Amino acid sequence: MRWQKAVQDDLRSDIDVEELARRLDGRLTSLETLAELSDSTREIVRVRASEYGLLTESVRHAIATYPRRPAAWLVGEDSATSQSSVSFVAQALFETLKDGHREALIKCLPIWSEVQAGCFKSDQQMRDILKIYPNDDATRSVADTIIRASWGARRGASLATNPTQFDSATDWAKIFWGTNSMTSRCIRQRELDKDGEPAVDETSEDGSPASGGAQEGSAHLQQLMMDLMSSYCEALESAPSPLYCQERQEVHAGLVSRVSREVITALGDQDLWCMEHGAHITRILVEVRIYLQWMATQEPLIYREFQEYGAGKAKLYARSTREVAEVGASIGIDEAIQEFERLSHNEGHIDHRVVDTRDSFAGGKSVREMAKENGLLDLYRRAYSIASGISHSEWWSVETHCMERCYNILHRGHLIPSLSLNSGGNDELARSWVDSAYSIMRISLSILGTESAAVRSAFEWMGAPSQENVGE
Ligand SMILES: [Zn+2]
């Protein structure tokens, strides 16, 4: 404050007071423009700063760390970086960020400059509080709040009159943070925790320790899932089958087989037992359940349409693979085309296969719509959407699973790739997959109307009580 007043007194006769007040607002970029107004200003600013103890050795060195800094003449044109200067700036930033009073003191610099130039405007209440700031303990925190709150408003008002006013300050901020990224390295949480020792994430994502007999648990769950799948097949095969219109049972068996195979494979690798790496399992489980329940409410023709939609896609893929072959054949491409052609079931001389390019087999109806029509919207919202978000790399998922905050204060709190792997092993999640897959099997058998004696016999090994708990 005293430095501001002294500089203003020295220059008041040469420069308009409002201009002067604006150029002593605490920004280096403002000082730069002050130097442009008159030849004598650089010397006055420097001498007065030394006089009031603002240009200490540490401050000089800290400023000199930044090449292309505004008002470079303040400490001489040379640039040099030292570890102690970097730490000095880091400390200053840290203390300002964690201390609201310090932040307010810095944000009060433009106000003080205007007050001393006699051009500050505000209501009486703010003037009364600022008069005794920051020495009055009773009103200090109120004043801090008013100052911090008015910072953005004052900035907005300035920008309304002059939209480019802070351009050079913004450019300098880019230089400041850019330089920090060169002069100091990122710091990860685990370096703070273990004093430089790389840490191993020993807890699963829900914070529970990875289970001890995990290997056993994994083998047990996988075997259970395989047994369930065998029983599902057995029930279908031992009961009378409507082979005259076979599509419905084919689609059911196909989709149940699809989810079971995914779950069985995932159960074999505990690294996948977490939402980061196992979201696709949750997603497919919900999706298949919604498909099966929605199709059950449609005309029986829907099962054939489901198959034909897929056959059409196979034809499309055969075509696009052929385009690749025309550009330059690669190994196995002819076999790939043949396989897609076979799966498009378009044999013969007439090309009858329609390629439906809408988003789903149900005339483009979304999974969400299907869920809504069957009272499964909550399941969709609570499980499918979240799992989809992970599959589609929505930022929240990337942020929580793959990134961590850099603990170097000079780096502006940016996010950096996490080097800790998710250890998976979430037993509850793995069990929930088995439960969901089993539910789907029971729902499927119920929709198909598979003879109850066959179902009972196939799942007899599970015992009666557990059968009552499953299904929904
Ligand atoms: Zn960093």
CSV table of C-alpha atoms and ligand atoms in Angstrom, one decimal:
chain,number,residue,atom,x,y,z
A,1,MET,CA,0.0,0.0,0.0
A,2,ARG,CA,2.7,2.4,0.9
A,3,TRP,CA,4.6,1.6,-2.3
A,4,GLN,CA,1.5,2.3,-4.3
A,5,LYS,CA,1.0,5.6,-2.5
A,6,ALA,CA,4.7,6.6,-3.0
A,7,VAL,CA,4.7,5.8,-6.7
A,8,GLN,CA,1.4,7.6,-7.2
A,9,ASP,CA,2.8,10.7,-5.4
A,10,ASP,CA,5.9,10.6,-7.5
A,11,LEU,CA,4.0,10.4,-10.8
A,12,ARG,CA,0.7,12.2,-10.0
A,13,SER,CA,1.8,15.4,-11.8
A,14,ASP,CA,2.6,13.5,-15.1
A,15,ILE,CA,-0.1,10.9,-15.3
A,16,ASP,CA,-3.9,10.9,-15.0
A,17,VAL,CA,-4.7,9.5,-11.5
A,18,GLU,CA,-7.2,6.9,-12.7
A,19,GLU,CA,-4.7,5.6,-15.3
A,20,LEU,CA,-2.1,5.6,-12.6
A,21,ALA,CA,-4.4,3.7,-10.2
A,22,ARG,CA,-5.2,1.1,-12.8
A,23,ARG,CA,-1.5,0.5,-13.6
A,24,LEU,CA,-0.6,-0.2,-9.9
A,25,ASP,CA,-3.2,-3.0,-9.4
A,26,GLY,CA,-0.6,-5.6,-8.5
A,27,ARG,CA,-0.2,-7.1,-11.9
A,28,LEU,CA,3.2,-7.2,-13.6
A,29,THR,CA,1.4,-6.6,-16.9
A,30,SER,CA,0.0,-3.4,-15.5
A,31,LEU,CA,3.4,-2.2,-14.5
A,32,GLU,CA,4.6,-3.0,-18.0
A,33,THR,CA,2.1,-0.5,-19.4
A,34,LEU,CA,3.0,2.1,-16.7
A,35,ALA,CA,6.6,2.0,-18.0
A,36,GLU,CA,5.3,2.9,-21.5
A,37,LEU,CA,3.7,6.1,-20.2
A,38,SER,CA,6.8,8.0,-19.1
A,39,ASP,CA,10.5,7.5,-19.1
A,40,SER,CA,11.0,8.1,-15.4
A,41,THR,CA,8.5,5.5,-14.3
A,42,ARG,CA,10.8,2.4,-14.3
A,43,GLU,CA,13.3,3.9,-12.0
A,44,ILE,CA,10.6,5.3,-9.6
A,45,VAL,CA,8.9,1.9,-9.4
A,46,ARG,CA,12.1,0.1,-8.8
A,47,VAL,CA,13.5,2.5,-6.2
A,48,ARG,CA,10.3,2.7,-4.3
A,49,ALA,CA,9.9,-1.1,-4.3
A,50,SER,CA,13.4,-1.6,-2.8
A,51,GLU,CA,12.6,1.1,-0.3
A,52,TYR,CA,9.5,-0.7,0.9
A,53,GLY,CA,11.2,-4.1,1.0
A,54,LEU,CA,9.3,-5.6,-2.0
A,55,LEU,CA,12.3,-6.5,-4.1
A,56,THR,CA,14.1,-8.9,-1.7
A,57,GLU,CA,16.7,-11.3,-3.0
A,58,SER,CA,14.2,-14.2,-3.0
A,59,VAL,CA,11.6,-12.2,-4.9
A,60,ARG,CA,14.1,-11.1,-7.5
A,61,HIS,CA,15.3,-14.6,-8.1
A,62,ALA,CA,11.7,-15.9,-8.2
A,63,ILE,CA,10.7,-13.4,-10.8
A,64,ALA,CA,13.8,-14.0,-12.8
A,65,THR,CA,12.8,-17.7,-13.1
A,66,TYR,CA,10.3,-16.7,-15.8
A,67,PRO,CA,11.5,-15.8,-19.3
A,68,ARG,CA,9.3,-13.5,-21.4
A,69,ARG,CA,7.9,-12.0,-18.1
A,70,PRO,CA,6.2,-8.6,-18.2
A,71,ALA,CA,8.1,-5.6,-16.6
A,72,ALA,CA,11.3,-7.6,-17.0
A,73,TRP,CA,13.2,-4.4,-16.2
A,74,LEU,CA,12.0,-4.8,-12.5
A,75,VAL,CA,14.7,-7.3,-11.7
A,76,GLY,CA,17.0,-7.0,-14.8
A,77,GLU,CA,16.6,-8.8,-18.1
A,78,ASP,CA,18.5,-12.0,-17.2
A,79,SER,CA,16.7,-15.2,-16.5
A,80,ALA,CA,17.9,-18.0,-14.2
A,81,THR,CA,16.2,-20.9,-12.5
A,82,SER,CA,17.2,-22.4,-9.2
A,83,GLN,CA,15.5,-25.0,-7.1
A,84,SER,CA,15.2,-22.6,-4.2
A,85,SER,CA,13.4,-20.0,-6.4
A,86,VAL,CA,11.0,-22.7,-7.6
A,87,SER,CA,10.3,-23.8,-4.0
A,88,PHE,CA,9.8,-20.1,-3.0
A,89,VAL,CA,7.1,-19.6,-5.7
A,90,ALA,CA,5.5,-23.0,-4.8
A,91,GLN,CA,5.4,-22.0,-1.1
A,92,ALA,CA,3.9,-18.6,-1.9
A,93,LEU,CA,1.2,-20.2,-4.1
A,94,PHE,CA,0.4,-22.8,-1.6
A,95,GLU,CA,0.0,-20.4,1.2
A,96,THR,CA,-2.2,-18.1,-0.8
A,97,LEU,CA,-4.4,-20.9,-2.0
A,98,LYS,CA,-5.0,-22.3,1.4
A,99,ASP,CA,-5.4,-19.0,3.2
A,100,GLY,CA,-8.5,-16.9,2.2
A,101,HIS,CA,-7.1,-13.9,4.0
A,102,ARG,CA,-3.9,-13.8,1.9
A,103,GLU,CA,-6.0,-14.2,-1.2
A,104,ALA,CA,-8.1,-11.2,-0.1
A,105,LEU,CA,-5.0,-9.1,0.5
A,106,ILE,CA,-3.8,-9.8,-3.0
A,107,LYS,CA,-7.3,-9.1,-4.5
A,108,CYS,CA,-7.4,-5.9,-2.5
A,109,LEU,CA,-4.4,-4.4,-4.3
A,110,PRO,CA,-6.5,-2.8,-7.1
A,111,ILE,CA,-8.9,-1.4,-4.5
A,112,TRP,CA,-6.2,0.1,-2.4
A,113,SER,CA,-4.6,1.6,-5.5
A,114,GLU,CA,-7.9,3.3,-6.4
A,115,VAL,CA,-8.6,4.4,-2.8
A,116,GLN,CA,-5.2,6.1,-2.7
A,117,ALA,CA,-5.7,7.7,-6.1
A,118,GLY,CA,-9.1,9.0,-4.8
A,119,CYS,CA,-11.1,7.3,-7.5
A,120,PHE,CA,-12.5,4.3,-5.7
A,121,LYS,CA,-16.3,4.0,-5.8
A,122,SER,CA,-18.4,1.9,-3.4
A,123,ASP,CA,-21.3,2.1,-0.9
A,124,GLN,CA,-20.8,3.5,2.6
A,125,GLN,CA,-20.7,0.1,4.3
A,126,MET,CA,-17.9,-1.2,2.1
A,127,ARG,CA,-15.9,2.0,2.6
A,128,ASP,CA,-16.4,1.8,6.4
A,129,ILE,CA,-15.1,-1.8,6.5
A,130,LEU,CA,-12.1,-1.1,4.1
A,131,LYS,CA,-11.0,1.9,6.2
A,132,ILE,CA,-9.9,-0.4,9.0
A,133,TYR,CA,-8.9,-3.4,6.9
A,134,PRO,CA,-6.9,-5.5,7.6
A,135,ASN,CA,-6.0,-4.4,11.1
A,136,ASP,CA,-9.4,-4.8,12.7
A,137,ASP,CA,-9.9,-8.4,13.9
A,138,ALA,CA,-13.6,-8.1,14.4
A,139,THR,CA,-14.4,-7.1,10.8
A,140,ARG,CA,-11.5,-8.7,9.0
A,141,SER,CA,-13.2,-11.9,7.8
A,142,VAL,CA,-16.2,-9.9,6.6
A,143,ALA,CA,-13.9,-7.6,4.7
A,144,ASP,CA,-12.0,-10.6,3.2
A,145,THR,CA,-15.3,-12.0,2.0
A,146,ILE,CA,-16.4,-8.7,0.5
A,147,ILE,CA,-13.1,-8.2,-1.3
A,148,ARG,CA,-13.0,-11.8,-2.7
A,149,ALA,CA,-16.7,-11.6,-3.7
A,150,SER,CA,-16.2,-8.2,-5.5
A,151,TRP,CA,-13.1,-9.4,-7.4
A,152,GLY,CA,-15.1,-11.2,-10.2
A,153,ALA,CA,-17.7,-8.4,-10.4
A,154,ARG,CA,-15.0,-5.7,-10.7
A,155,ARG,CA,-13.2,-7.8,-13.4
A,156,GLY,CA,-16.5,-8.3,-15.2
A,157,ALA,CA,-17.2,-4.5,-15.1
A,158,SER,CA,-13.8,-3.8,-16.5
A,159,LEU,CA,-14.2,-6.3,-19.3
A,160,ALA,CA,-17.6,-4.7,-20.2
A,161,THR,CA,-15.8,-1.4,-20.9
A,162,ASN,CA,-12.7,-2.9,-22.4
A,163,PRO,CA,-12.9,-6.5,-23.5
A,164,THR,CA,-9.2,-6.9,-24.3
A,165,GLN,CA,-8.1,-5.3,-21.0
A,166,PHE,CA,-6.8,-8.5,-19.5
A,167,ASP,CA,-5.4,-10.2,-22.6
A,168,SER,CA,-1.8,-9.5,-21.8
A,169,ALA,CA,-2.4,-10.7,-18.2
A,170,THR,CA,-3.9,-13.9,-19.5
A,171,ASP,CA,-0.9,-14.3,-21.9
A,172,TRP,CA,1.5,-13.9,-18.9
A,173,ALA,CA,-0.5,-16.4,-16.9
A,174,LYS,CA,0.0,-18.9,-19.8
A,175,ILE,CA,3.7,-18.2,-19.7
A,176,PHE,CA,3.8,-18.5,-15.9
A,177,TRP,CA,2.1,-22.0,-15.8
A,178,GLY,CA,4.0,-23.1,-18.9
A,179,THR,CA,7.3,-22.2,-17.3
A,180,ASN,CA,6.3,-24.1,-14.1
A,181,SER,CA,5.7,-27.2,-16.2
A,182,MET,CA,9.3,-27.0,-17.4
A,183,THR,CA,11.0,-26.1,-14.2
A,184,SER,CA,9.4,-28.6,-11.9
A,185,ARG,CA,8.0,-32.1,-12.4
A,186,CYS,CA,4.7,-33.7,-11.5
A,187,ILE,CA,4.2,-35.2,-8.0
A,188,ARG,CA,2.0,-38.2,-7.5
A,189,GLN,CA,0.1,-38.9,-4.4
A,190,ARG,CA,2.0,-42.1,-3.8
A,191,GLU,CA,5.3,-40.2,-3.8
A,192,LEU,CA,3.9,-38.1,-0.9
A,193,ASP,CA,2.6,-41.2,0.9
A,194,LYS,CA,5.6,-43.5,0.7
A,195,ASP,CA,8.4,-41.0,0.5
A,196,GLY,CA,9.3,-41.8,-3.1
A,197,GLU,CA,8.6,-45.5,-2.9
A,198,PRO,CA,6.3,-46.7,-5.6
A,199,ALA,CA,3.1,-47.8,-3.9
A,200,VAL,CA,1.0,-50.7,-4.8
A,201,ASP,CA,-2.7,-50.2,-4.6
A,202,GLU,CA,-3.6,-53.0,-2.3
A,203,THR,CA,-7.3,-52.3,-1.9
A,204,SER,CA,-10.0,-52.9,-4.4
A,205,GLU,CA,-12.1,-50.0,-5.6
A,206,ASP,CA,-14.7,-50.2,-2.8
A,207,GLY,CA,-11.8,-49.9,-0.3
A,208,SER,CA,-12.1,-53.5,0.9
A,209,PRO,CA,-8.8,-55.5,0.9
A,210,ALA,CA,-8.4,-57.9,-1.9
A,211,SER,CA,-9.5,-61.2,-0.4
A,212,GLY,CA,-7.0,-63.7,0.7
A,213,GLY,CA,-8.3,-67.0,-0.8
A,214,ALA,CA,-9.1,-65.1,-4.0
A,215,GLN,CA,-7.7,-67.7,-6.3
A,216,GLU,CA,-10.0,-70.3,-4.8
A,217,GLY,CA,-13.0,-67.9,-4.9
A,218,SER,CA,-12.3,-67.3,-8.5
A,219,ALA,CA,-12.2,-70.9,-9.5
A,220,HIS,CA,-15.3,-71.6,-7.4
A,221,LEU,CA,-17.4,-68.9,-9.0
A,222,GLN,CA,-16.3,-69.8,-12.4
A,223,GLN,CA,-17.3,-73.4,-11.8
A,224,LEU,CA,-20.6,-72.4,-10.4
A,225,MET,CA,-21.3,-70.3,-13.5
A,226,MET,CA,-20.4,-73.1,-15.8
A,227,ASP,CA,-22.7,-75.5,-13.9
A,228,LEU,CA,-25.5,-73.0,-14.2
A,229,MET,CA,-25.0,-72.7,-17.9
A,230,SER,CA,-25.0,-76.5,-18.3
A,231,SER,CA,-28.2,-76.7,-16.3
A,232,TYR,CA,-29.8,-74.1,-18.5
A,233,CYS,CA,-28.9,-76.1,-21.6
A,234,GLU,CA,-30.0,-79.3,-20.0
A,235,ALA,CA,-33.4,-77.8,-19.2
A,236,LEU,CA,-33.9,-76.6,-22.7
A,237,GLU,CA,-32.8,-79.9,-24.2
A,238,SER,CA,-34.7,-82.2,-22.0
A,239,ALA,CA,-38.0,-80.3,-22.4
A,240,PRO,CA,-40.1,-80.5,-25.5
A,241,SER,CA,-39.0,-77.8,-28.0
A,242,PRO,CA,-41.2,-75.8,-30.5
A,243,LEU,CA,-39.0,-76.7,-33.4
A,244,TYR,CA,-41.7,-75.6,-35.9
A,245,CYS,CA,-40.9,-72.0,-35.1
A,246,GLN,CA,-37.4,-72.3,-33.6
A,247,GLU,CA,-36.3,-68.6,-33.7
A,248,ARG,CA,-37.5,-67.7,-30.3
A,249,GLN,CA,-35.6,-70.4,-28.5
A,250,GLU,CA,-32.6,-69.9,-30.7
A,251,VAL,CA,-32.5,-66.2,-29.8
A,252,HIS,CA,-32.9,-66.9,-26.1
A,253,ALA,CA,-30.3,-69.7,-26.0
A,254,GLY,CA,-28.0,-67.5,-28.0
A,255,LEU,CA,-28.2,-64.5,-25.8
A,256,VAL,CA,-28.0,-66.5,-22.6
A,257,SER,CA,-25.0,-68.3,-24.0
A,258,ARG,CA,-23.4,-65.0,-24.9
A,259,VAL,CA,-23.7,-63.5,-21.4
A,260,SER,CA,-22.7,-66.8,-19.7
A,261,ARG,CA,-19.5,-67.0,-21.8
A,262,GLU,CA,-18.6,-63.4,-21.0
A,263,VAL,CA,-19.2,-63.9,-17.2
A,264,ILE,CA,-17.3,-67.3,-17.2
A,265,THR,CA,-14.3,-65.6,-18.9
A,266,ALA,CA,-14.4,-62.6,-16.6
A,267,LEU,CA,-14.5,-64.8,-13.5
A,268,GLY,CA,-11.3,-66.4,-14.6
A,269,ASP,CA,-9.4,-63.1,-14.2
A,270,GLN,CA,-9.7,-61.2,-11.0
A,271,ASP,CA,-8.2,-58.1,-12.6
A,272,LEU,CA,-11.6,-57.7,-14.3
A,273,TRP,CA,-13.5,-57.7,-11.0
A,274,CYS,CA,-13.9,-54.0,-10.8
A,275,MET,CA,-16.1,-51.4,-12.7
A,276,GLU,CA,-13.1,-50.0,-14.6
A,277,HIS,CA,-12.3,-53.3,-16.4
A,278,GLY,CA,-15.6,-55.2,-15.9
A,279,ALA,CA,-18.1,-52.5,-16.9
A,280,HIS,CA,-18.8,-54.4,-20.2
A,281,ILE,CA,-19.9,-57.4,-18.2
A,282,THR,CA,-22.5,-55.4,-16.2
A,283,ARG,CA,-23.6,-53.7,-19.4
A,284,ILE,CA,-24.1,-56.9,-21.4
A,285,LEU,CA,-26.0,-58.5,-18.5
A,286,VAL,CA,-28.5,-55.6,-18.3
A,287,GLU,CA,-28.8,-55.3,-22.1
A,288,VAL,CA,-29.6,-59.0,-22.6
A,289,ARG,CA,-32.2,-58.9,-19.9
A,290,ILE,CA,-33.9,-55.9,-21.4
A,291,TYR,CA,-33.8,-57.5,-24.9
A,292,LEU,CA,-35.4,-60.7,-23.7
A,293,GLN,CA,-38.0,-59.0,-21.6
A,294,TRP,CA,-38.9,-56.5,-24.3
A,295,MET,CA,-39.1,-59.1,-27.1
A,296,ALA,CA,-41.4,-61.2,-24.9
A,297,THR,CA,-44.0,-58.4,-25.1
A,298,GLN,CA,-43.8,-58.1,-28.9
A,299,GLU,CA,-45.3,-60.2,-31.8
A,300,PRO,CA,-43.5,-63.6,-32.1
A,301,LEU,CA,-42.0,-62.4,-35.4
A,302,ILE,CA,-39.6,-60.2,-33.4
A,303,TYR,CA,-37.2,-63.1,-32.9
A,304,ARG,CA,-36.8,-63.6,-36.6
A,305,GLU,CA,-36.4,-59.8,-37.0
A,306,PHE,CA,-33.7,-59.9,-34.4
A,307,GLN,CA,-31.8,-62.6,-36.4
A,308,GLU,CA,-32.4,-60.9,-39.7
A,309,TYR,CA,-31.2,-57.5,-38.5
A,310,GLY,CA,-27.9,-59.3,-37.6
A,311,ALA,CA,-27.7,-61.1,-40.9
A,312,GLY,CA,-28.1,-57.7,-42.6
A,313,LYS,CA,-25.2,-56.3,-40.6
A,314,ALA,CA,-23.1,-59.3,-41.6
A,315,LYS,CA,-23.8,-58.4,-45.3
A,316,LEU,CA,-22.8,-54.8,-44.6
A,317,TYR,CA,-19.6,-56.0,-43.0
A,318,ALA,CA,-18.8,-58.3,-45.9
A,319,ARG,CA,-19.1,-55.2,-48.2
A,320,SER,CA,-16.9,-53.0,-46.1
A,321,THR,CA,-14.3,-55.8,-45.7
A,322,ARG,CA,-14.3,-56.1,-49.5
A,323,GLU,CA,-13.5,-52.4,-49.8
A,324,VAL,CA,-10.4,-53.1,-47.6
A,325,ALA,CA,-9.4,-56.0,-49.9
A,326,GLU,CA,-9.7,-53.7,-53.0
A,327,VAL,CA,-7.3,-51.2,-51.5
A,328,GLY,CA,-4.7,-53.9,-50.8
A,329,ALA,CA,-5.3,-57.5,-49.9
A,330,SER,CA,-4.0,-58.6,-46.5
A,331,ILE,CA,-3.7,-62.1,-45.2
A,332,GLY,CA,-7.0,-63.8,-44.3
A,333,ILE,CA,-9.2,-61.1,-45.8
A,334,ASP,CA,-10.9,-63.5,-48.3
A,335,GLU,CA,-11.8,-65.8,-45.5
A,336,ALA,CA,-13.2,-62.9,-43.5
A,337,ILE,CA,-15.4,-61.9,-46.5
A,338,GLN,CA,-16.6,-65.4,-47.0
A,339,GLU,CA,-17.5,-65.8,-43.3
A,340,PHE,CA,-19.5,-62.6,-43.3
A,341,GLU,CA,-21.3,-63.7,-46.5
A,342,ARG,CA,-22.1,-67.0,-44.9
A,343,LEU,CA,-23.5,-65.2,-41.8
A,344,SER,CA,-25.6,-62.9,-43.9
A,345,HIS,CA,-27.6,-66.0,-45.1
A,346,ASN,CA,-27.9,-64.5,-48.5
A,347,GLU,CA,-27.0,-67.6,-50.6
A,348,GLY,CA,-28.3,-68.2,-54.0
A,349,HIS,CA,-28.7,-66.0,-57.1
A,350,ILE,CA,-31.1,-63.4,-55.7
A,351,ASP,CA,-29.8,-60.8,-53.3
A,352,HIS,CA,-32.7,-60.7,-50.8
A,353,ARG,CA,-30.9,-59.6,-47.7
A,354,VAL,CA,-32.0,-56.1,-46.4
A,355,VAL,CA,-29.4,-54.1,-44.6
A,356,ASP,CA,-31.1,-52.2,-41.8
A,357,THR,CA,-28.8,-49.4,-40.8
A,358,ARG,CA,-31.1,-48.1,-38.0
A,359,ASP,CA,-29.6,-48.2,-34.5
A,360,SER,CA,-31.3,-51.4,-33.3
A,361,PHE,CA,-33.1,-54.5,-34.4
A,362,ALA,CA,-36.3,-52.9,-33.1
A,363,GLY,CA,-36.7,-50.4,-35.9
A,364,GLY,CA,-34.1,-48.2,-34.2
A,365,LYS,CA,-35.7,-48.3,-30.8
A,366,SER,CA,-33.1,-47.7,-28.1
A,367,VAL,CA,-32.3,-50.0,-25.2
A,368,ARG,CA,-33.6,-47.2,-23.0
A,369,GLU,CA,-37.0,-47.2,-24.7
A,370,MET,CA,-37.2,-51.0,-24.4
A,371,ALA,CA,-36.4,-50.8,-20.7
A,372,LYS,CA,-39.0,-48.1,-20.2
A,373,GLU,CA,-41.7,-50.1,-21.9
A,374,ASN,CA,-41.0,-53.0,-19.5
A,375,GLY,CA,-40.6,-51.3,-16.2
A,376,LEU,CA,-36.9,-51.8,-16.3
A,377,LEU,CA,-36.0,-48.1,-16.5
A,378,ASP,CA,-34.5,-48.1,-13.0
A,379,LEU,CA,-32.3,-51.0,-13.9
A,380,TYR,CA,-31.3,-49.2,-17.1
A,381,ARG,CA,-30.5,-45.9,-15.3
A,382,ARG,CA,-28.7,-47.4,-12.3
A,383,ALA,CA,-26.6,-50.1,-13.9
A,384,TYR,CA,-26.6,-49.8,-17.7
A,385,SER,CA,-26.0,-46.1,-18.0
A,386,ILE,CA,-23.2,-46.1,-15.6
A,387,ALA,CA,-21.5,-49.1,-17.2
A,388,SER,CA,-22.0,-47.5,-20.6
A,389,GLY,CA,-20.4,-44.3,-19.4
A,390,ILE,CA,-17.3,-46.3,-18.6
A,391,SER,CA,-17.4,-48.2,-21.9
A,392,HIS,CA,-17.7,-45.0,-23.8
A,393,SER,CA,-14.9,-43.2,-21.9
A,394,GLU,CA,-17.2,-40.5,-20.4
A,395,TRP,CA,-14.9,-38.1,-18.6
A,396,TRP,CA,-16.0,-38.8,-15.1
A,397,SER,CA,-15.0,-42.4,-15.6
A,398,VAL,CA,-11.6,-41.5,-17.2
A,399,GLU,CA,-11.1,-39.0,-14.3
A,400,THR,CA,-11.7,-41.5,-11.5
A,401,HIS,CA,-10.2,-44.6,-13.0
A,402,CYS,CA,-7.3,-43.4,-15.1
A,403,MET,CA,-6.2,-40.1,-13.7
A,404,GLU,CA,-4.8,-38.5,-10.5
A,405,ARG,CA,-4.2,-35.0,-9.3
A,406,CYS,CA,-0.6,-33.7,-9.6
A,407,TYR,CA,0.5,-32.5,-6.1
A,408,ASN,CA,3.0,-30.0,-7.5
A,409,ILE,CA,1.3,-26.7,-6.6
A,410,LEU,CA,3.1,-25.0,-9.4
A,411,HIS,CA,1.2,-27.2,-11.9
A,412,ARG,CA,-2.2,-25.6,-11.2
A,413,GLY,CA,-3.7,-28.9,-9.9
A,414,HIS,CA,-3.8,-30.6,-13.3
A,415,LEU,CA,-4.7,-34.2,-13.8
A,416,ILE,CA,-2.1,-36.7,-14.8
A,417,PRO,CA,-2.3,-40.4,-15.8
A,418,SER,CA,-2.5,-42.6,-12.8
A,419,LEU,CA,0.3,-45.2,-12.7
A,420,SER,CA,-1.4,-47.4,-10.2
A,421,LEU,CA,-3.4,-50.3,-11.7
A,422,ASN,CA,-6.8,-51.2,-10.3
A,423,SER,CA,-6.3,-54.5,-8.5
A,424,GLY,CA,-9.8,-55.6,-9.2
A,425,GLY,CA,-10.8,-58.6,-7.0
A,426,ASN,CA,-14.2,-57.1,-6.0
A,427,ASP,CA,-15.8,-60.3,-4.9
A,428,GLU,CA,-19.3,-58.7,-4.5
A,429,LEU,CA,-19.2,-57.5,-8.1
A,430,ALA,CA,-18.2,-60.9,-9.4
A,431,ARG,CA,-21.0,-62.6,-7.4
A,432,SER,CA,-23.5,-60.0,-8.7
A,433,TRP,CA,-22.6,-61.0,-12.3
A,434,VAL,CA,-23.3,-64.7,-11.5
A,435,ASP,CA,-26.6,-63.7,-9.8
A,436,SER,CA,-27.6,-61.6,-12.8
A,437,ALA,CA,-26.7,-64.3,-15.3
A,438,TYR,CA,-28.7,-66.8,-13.3
A,439,SER,CA,-31.7,-64.4,-13.2
A,440,ILE,CA,-31.5,-64.1,-16.9
A,441,MET,CA,-31.6,-67.9,-17.3
A,442,ARG,CA,-34.7,-68.2,-15.1
A,443,ILE,CA,-36.4,-65.3,-16.9
A,444,SER,CA,-35.6,-66.9,-20.2
A,445,LEU,CA,-36.9,-70.3,-19.2
A,446,SER,CA,-40.0,-68.7,-17.9
A,447,ILE,CA,-40.6,-66.7,-21.1
A,448,LEU,CA,-40.0,-69.8,-23.2
A,449,GLY,CA,-42.4,-71.7,-21.0
A,450,THR,CA,-40.0,-74.5,-20.7
A,451,GLU,CA,-41.6,-77.5,-19.0
A,452,SER,CA,-41.2,-77.1,-15.3
A,453,ALA,CA,-40.3,-80.7,-14.6
A,454,ALA,CA,-37.3,-80.3,-16.9
A,455,VAL,CA,-36.2,-77.0,-15.3
A,456,ARG,CA,-36.6,-78.5,-11.8
A,457,SER,CA,-34.6,-81.5,-12.6
A,458,ALA,CA,-31.8,-79.5,-14.4
A,459,PHE,CA,-31.3,-77.2,-11.4
A,460,GLU,CA,-32.0,-79.7,-8.7
A,461,TRP,CA,-28.3,-79.7,-7.5
A,462,MET,CA,-28.8,-76.1,-6.3
A,463,GLY,CA,-31.3,-77.2,-3.6
A,464,ALA,CA,-34.7,-75.9,-3.1
A,465,PRO,CA,-34.2,-72.8,-0.9
A,466,SER,CA,-31.8,-71.0,-3.1
A,467,GLN,CA,-34.2,-71.4,-6.0
A,468,GLU,CA,-36.7,-69.2,-4.3
A,469,ASN,CA,-34.3,-66.4,-3.9
A,470,VAL,CA,-33.4,-66.1,-7.5
A,471,GLY,CA,-35.2,-65.0,-10.6
A,472,GLU,CA,-35.8,-61.3,-9.9
B,1,ZN,ZN,2.1,-31.8,-12.8
